[in-house]
Amino acid sequence: MVRYFFTRTARMPGFEVEHNQFLRTTRTVFVNIKYRGFVLTILGIIARASSKLQLPIMQKFMFQEHGSEYSGLDTGGIVEVQNLDLPKEKQKTATRYEAASEYEFRDVLERLKVQYDQYNFIDYGSGKGAILAAAATYPFKSVVGVEHSFMLHEIATENIIKMKRRNSVVANVLHSVHGDATTYELPSEPHIIYLFNSFGADILKDVTDKITHDLADVHEPIFFLYNNPMHHAVLDDNDKFHRISSPFGGKWMVYTVNP
Ligand SMILES: C[S@@+](CC[C@H](N)C(=O)[O-])C[C@H]1O[C@@H](n2cnc3c(N)ncnc32)[C@H](O)[C@@H]1O
């Protein structure tokens, strides 16, 4: 029991990525306090505990692990891989669509302490655009998502139109691109690169090779934020990637890239 609480592996058959569940939960609680406030977080914890005890009271306060409860955008739900409109050879290695936690993302991003207006932000496998929507509230030079499913790319595009109509976009440029992460050309400028375990090790290897090739002339620091880092061995084995931290008890890994 004690061992379970302090070390737990990610739930993907065949892969063992250790998370420290205790650190992860502690950090999640702090992040919720930071972005939702103390009272709502406590109510959220009570709601969560009561749901686990099969006494579902106060469920409206339940905090969401995925997506944002406030954005009003269509980013929720899960789309299993077999229901994604991806080419057959890419479907084998792709992961299902589900949005990441906006609060965890904001926390990891803000800890970099960079000048956002010097950076382009890219999400490889951006889905319906939940993280694009969060990133676009920072003054990045550009926020771009690359998504291989046309169906999800179209939903992201609708979400972006809604955000622009509401004037909630702070970044200079915001768009979703329909395409394969392995072939997307990065402009030769400083980047913050984000990935939520969108694909397997083979595709990740191709993507990292493309990143170091396209950004070879960039001398400013480049960051790679890896959420649910199932294939971190690909980055650990690449001498151009240097791990600088493992926030959320290993659930996120942050690297700098020296192409
Ligand atoms: C777990 S979702 C991530 C969603 C979003 N990035 C977030 O953090 O909320 C992974 C996404 O990667 C996409 N994907 C898988 N393989 C891809 C590829 N080769 N190129 C671009 N997108 C891909 C899937 O269609 C899916 O929408």
Coordinates of C-alpha atoms and ligand atoms in Angstrom, one line a residue:
M1 CA 0.0 0.0 0.0
V2 CA 2.8 2.4 1.1
R3 CA 4.8 1.4 -2.0
Y4 CA 1.7 1.9 -4.2
F5 CA 1.2 5.4 -3.0
F6 CA 4.8 6.5 -3.4
T7 CA 5.6 4.8 -6.7
R8 CA 3.1 3.9 -9.4
T9 CA 3.6 3.2 -13.0
A10 CA 1.7 4.8 -15.9
R11 CA -1.2 2.8 -17.1
M12 CA -0.1 1.7 -20.6
P13 CA 0.5 -2.1 -21.1
G14 CA 4.1 -2.8 -21.9
F15 CA 5.5 0.5 -20.6
E16 CA 6.9 1.2 -17.1
V17 CA 7.2 4.9 -16.4
E18 CA 7.5 5.6 -12.7
H19 CA 5.3 8.3 -11.2
N20 CA 5.6 9.3 -7.6
Q21 CA 1.9 9.3 -6.9
F22 CA 2.3 11.2 -3.6
L23 CA 4.3 14.1 -5.2
R24 CA 2.0 14.1 -8.1
T25 CA -1.1 14.5 -6.0
T26 CA 0.5 17.1 -3.7
R27 CA 1.5 19.2 -6.7
T28 CA -2.0 18.8 -8.3
V29 CA -3.6 20.1 -5.1
F30 CA -1.2 23.1 -5.0
V31 CA -1.8 23.9 -8.6
N32 CA -5.6 23.8 -8.1
I33 CA -5.2 26.2 -5.1
K34 CA -3.0 28.4 -7.3
Y35 CA -5.5 28.6 -10.2
R36 CA -8.9 27.8 -8.7
G37 CA -8.5 29.2 -5.1
F38 CA -8.5 27.5 -1.8
V39 CA -12.2 27.1 -1.2
L40 CA -13.0 25.6 -4.6
T41 CA -10.1 23.2 -4.3
I42 CA -11.2 21.9 -0.9
L43 CA -14.8 21.5 -2.2
G44 CA -13.3 19.7 -5.2
I45 CA -11.3 17.3 -2.9
I46 CA -14.5 16.5 -0.9
A47 CA -16.4 15.9 -4.1
R48 CA -13.7 13.6 -5.4
A49 CA -13.5 11.6 -2.2
S50 CA -17.3 11.3 -2.0
S51 CA -17.4 10.0 -5.6
K52 CA -14.8 7.4 -4.7
L53 CA -16.8 6.3 -1.7
Q54 CA -19.9 5.9 -4.0
L55 CA -21.7 8.8 -2.3
P56 CA -21.7 11.3 -5.1
I57 CA -22.4 14.6 -3.4
M58 CA -21.3 18.1 -4.4
Q59 CA -20.2 16.8 -7.8
K60 CA -20.5 20.2 -9.4
F61 CA -17.3 21.2 -7.5
M62 CA -15.4 18.2 -8.8
F63 CA -12.1 19.5 -10.3
Q64 CA -11.4 18.3 -13.8
E65 CA -8.1 16.6 -14.5
H66 CA -8.6 17.2 -18.2
G67 CA -9.6 20.3 -20.1
S68 CA -10.8 23.5 -18.6
E69 CA -14.0 23.9 -16.7
Y70 CA -14.2 27.6 -17.5
S71 CA -13.2 28.0 -21.2
G72 CA -16.7 27.1 -22.7
L73 CA -14.8 25.6 -25.7
D74 CA -15.4 22.1 -27.1
T75 CA -12.3 20.4 -25.9
G76 CA -13.7 17.7 -23.6
G77 CA -14.2 14.0 -24.1
I78 CA -12.1 11.1 -25.2
V79 CA -11.8 9.9 -28.8
E80 CA -10.3 6.4 -29.0
V81 CA -7.6 5.8 -31.7
Q82 CA -9.8 3.5 -33.8
N83 CA -12.3 6.4 -34.1
L84 CA -9.6 9.0 -35.2
D85 CA -9.4 9.7 -38.9
L86 CA -5.7 9.0 -39.2
P87 CA -3.8 7.1 -41.9
K88 CA -3.5 3.4 -41.1
E89 CA 0.2 3.5 -40.6
K90 CA 0.0 6.4 -38.1
Q91 CA -3.0 4.9 -36.3
K92 CA -0.8 2.1 -35.1
T93 CA 1.4 4.5 -33.1
A94 CA -1.0 7.3 -32.2
T95 CA -2.6 7.7 -28.8
R96 CA -6.3 8.6 -28.3
Y97 CA -7.5 12.1 -28.0
E98 CA -8.0 13.5 -24.5
A99 CA -7.2 17.0 -23.3
A100 CA -4.4 17.7 -20.8
S101 CA -4.9 19.6 -17.6
E102 CA -4.7 23.3 -18.3
Y103 CA -3.6 24.1 -14.8
E104 CA -0.7 21.6 -14.8
F105 CA 0.3 23.1 -18.2
R106 CA 0.2 26.7 -16.9
D107 CA 2.2 25.7 -13.8
V108 CA 5.0 24.0 -15.8
L109 CA 5.1 26.8 -18.4
E110 CA 5.2 29.6 -15.9
R111 CA 8.1 27.9 -14.0
L112 CA 10.3 28.4 -17.1
K113 CA 10.4 32.1 -16.4
V114 CA 10.9 33.0 -20.1
Q115 CA 9.9 36.1 -22.0
Y116 CA 6.9 34.7 -23.9
D117 CA 7.1 37.3 -26.6
Q118 CA 10.5 35.9 -27.7
Y119 CA 9.1 32.4 -28.2
N120 CA 6.9 30.4 -30.6
F121 CA 4.8 27.7 -29.0
I122 CA 4.0 24.4 -30.8
D123 CA 1.8 21.5 -29.7
Y124 CA 2.5 18.3 -31.6
G125 CA -0.9 16.4 -31.7
S126 CA -3.0 19.4 -30.6
G127 CA -6.4 17.6 -30.8
K128 CA -9.3 20.0 -30.2
G129 CA -6.9 22.7 -29.0
A130 CA -7.3 22.7 -25.2
I131 CA -3.6 23.5 -24.7
L132 CA -3.5 25.9 -27.7
A133 CA -6.3 27.8 -26.0
A134 CA -4.4 28.0 -22.7
A135 CA -1.1 28.9 -24.5
A136 CA -2.8 31.6 -26.5
T137 CA -3.5 33.6 -23.3
Y138 CA 0.3 34.3 -23.0
P139 CA 1.9 36.8 -25.3
F140 CA 3.8 34.3 -27.5
K141 CA 5.0 35.3 -31.0
S142 CA 2.9 32.4 -32.3
V143 CA 0.9 29.5 -31.0
V144 CA 0.6 26.6 -33.4
G145 CA -1.0 23.1 -33.1
V146 CA -0.2 20.3 -35.5
E147 CA -3.0 17.7 -35.6
H148 CA -3.2 14.7 -37.9
S149 CA -6.9 14.0 -37.5
F150 CA -8.9 16.4 -39.8
M151 CA -12.0 15.9 -37.6
L152 CA -10.2 17.2 -34.5
H153 CA -8.3 19.9 -36.4
E154 CA -11.7 21.3 -37.6
I155 CA -13.0 21.4 -34.0
A156 CA -9.8 23.2 -32.9
T157 CA -10.4 25.7 -35.7
E158 CA -13.9 26.4 -34.5
N159 CA -12.6 26.8 -30.9
I160 CA -10.0 29.3 -32.2
I161 CA -12.6 31.3 -34.0
K162 CA -14.7 31.4 -30.8
M163 CA -11.6 32.6 -28.8
K164 CA -10.8 35.3 -31.3
R165 CA -14.4 36.5 -31.3
R166 CA -14.3 36.8 -27.5
N167 CA -10.9 38.7 -27.7
S168 CA -9.3 36.1 -25.4
V169 CA -6.3 35.6 -27.6
V170 CA -3.2 37.4 -26.3
A171 CA -0.6 35.6 -28.6
N172 CA 0.2 37.3 -31.9
V173 CA -0.7 34.3 -34.0
L174 CA -2.9 31.3 -33.2
H175 CA -3.8 28.5 -35.5
S176 CA -4.2 24.8 -35.9
V177 CA -2.5 23.0 -38.8
H178 CA -3.8 19.8 -40.3
G179 CA -0.8 17.5 -40.8
D180 CA 1.7 15.0 -39.5
A181 CA 4.0 16.1 -36.8
T182 CA 7.0 14.4 -38.5
T183 CA 6.8 16.7 -41.6
Y184 CA 5.9 20.0 -40.0
E185 CA 8.6 22.6 -40.8
L186 CA 9.5 24.8 -37.7
P187 CA 10.6 28.4 -38.4
S188 CA 14.3 28.8 -37.3
E189 CA 13.4 30.7 -34.1
P190 CA 13.2 30.0 -30.3
H191 CA 10.5 27.5 -29.5
I192 CA 8.7 26.1 -26.5
I193 CA 7.6 22.6 -27.7
Y194 CA 4.9 20.7 -26.0
L195 CA 3.8 17.1 -26.4
F196 CA 1.1 15.1 -24.5
N197 CA 2.3 11.6 -25.4
S198 CA 0.7 11.9 -28.8
F199 CA 2.6 9.0 -30.5
G200 CA 5.1 6.1 -30.0
A201 CA 8.8 6.1 -29.9
D202 CA 9.4 5.7 -33.6
I203 CA 7.4 8.9 -34.5
L204 CA 8.9 10.7 -31.5
K205 CA 12.4 9.9 -32.8
D206 CA 11.5 11.3 -36.3
V207 CA 10.0 14.4 -34.7
T208 CA 13.1 15.1 -32.5
D209 CA 15.4 14.7 -35.5
K210 CA 13.2 17.2 -37.4
I211 CA 13.3 19.6 -34.4
T212 CA 17.1 19.5 -34.2
H213 CA 17.4 19.9 -37.9
D214 CA 15.0 22.8 -38.3
L215 CA 16.3 24.7 -35.2
A216 CA 20.0 24.1 -35.8
D217 CA 20.7 27.8 -36.2
V218 CA 18.8 28.9 -33.1
H219 CA 21.1 29.9 -30.2
E220 CA 18.6 30.9 -27.6
P221 CA 17.3 28.2 -25.2
I222 CA 14.7 25.9 -26.6
F223 CA 12.3 24.0 -24.2
F224 CA 10.5 20.7 -24.7
L225 CA 7.6 20.0 -22.2
Y226 CA 6.7 16.4 -22.2
N227 CA 3.4 15.5 -20.5
N228 CA 2.9 11.8 -19.7
P229 CA 6.4 11.0 -21.0
M230 CA 5.9 7.3 -21.9
H231 CA 8.8 7.4 -24.4
H232 CA 11.3 9.7 -22.5
A233 CA 14.1 7.2 -23.3
V234 CA 14.1 8.6 -26.9
L235 CA 15.0 12.0 -25.5
D236 CA 17.3 10.7 -22.7
D237 CA 19.3 8.9 -25.5
N238 CA 19.6 12.0 -27.6
D239 CA 22.6 14.1 -26.6
K240 CA 20.9 17.3 -27.8
F241 CA 18.2 17.0 -25.2
H242 CA 18.9 17.6 -21.5
R243 CA 16.4 16.9 -18.9
I244 CA 16.1 19.8 -16.4
S245 CA 13.2 18.6 -14.2
S246 CA 10.4 16.1 -13.7
P247 CA 7.4 18.0 -12.3
F248 CA 4.3 16.3 -10.9
G249 CA 6.2 13.3 -9.5
G250 CA 7.5 12.4 -13.0
K251 CA 4.2 12.9 -14.8
W252 CA 5.8 15.7 -16.8
M253 CA 9.5 15.9 -17.9
V254 CA 11.0 19.2 -19.1
Y255 CA 14.1 19.3 -21.4
T256 CA 16.2 22.0 -23.0
V257 CA 17.3 21.4 -26.6
N258 CA 20.7 22.4 -27.9
P259 CA 20.4 21.5 -31.6
Ligands
LIG1 C1 -3.4 12.9 -26.1 S1 -4.0 13.9 -27.5 C2 -3.3 15.4 -27.0 C3 -4.2 16.6 -27.1 C4 -3.6 18.0 -26.7 N1 -2.2 18.1 -27.2 C5 -3.6 18.3 -25.2 O1 -2.6 18.2 -24.6 O2 -4.7 18.5 -24.7 C6 -2.9 13.3 -28.8 C7 -3.3 13.8 -30.2 O3 -2.2 13.5 -31.0 C8 -2.7 13.3 -32.4 N2 -1.7 12.6 -33.2 C9 -1.3 11.3 -33.2 N3 -0.3 11.1 -34.0 C10 -0.1 12.3 -34.7 C11 0.9 12.7 -35.7 N4 1.7 11.8 -36.2 N5 0.9 14.0 -36.1 C12 0.0 14.9 -35.5 N6 -0.9 14.5 -34.6 C13 -0.9 13.3 -34.1 C14 -4.0 12.5 -32.1 O4 -4.9 12.6 -33.2 C15 -4.5 13.1 -30.8 O5 -5.4 14.2 -31.1

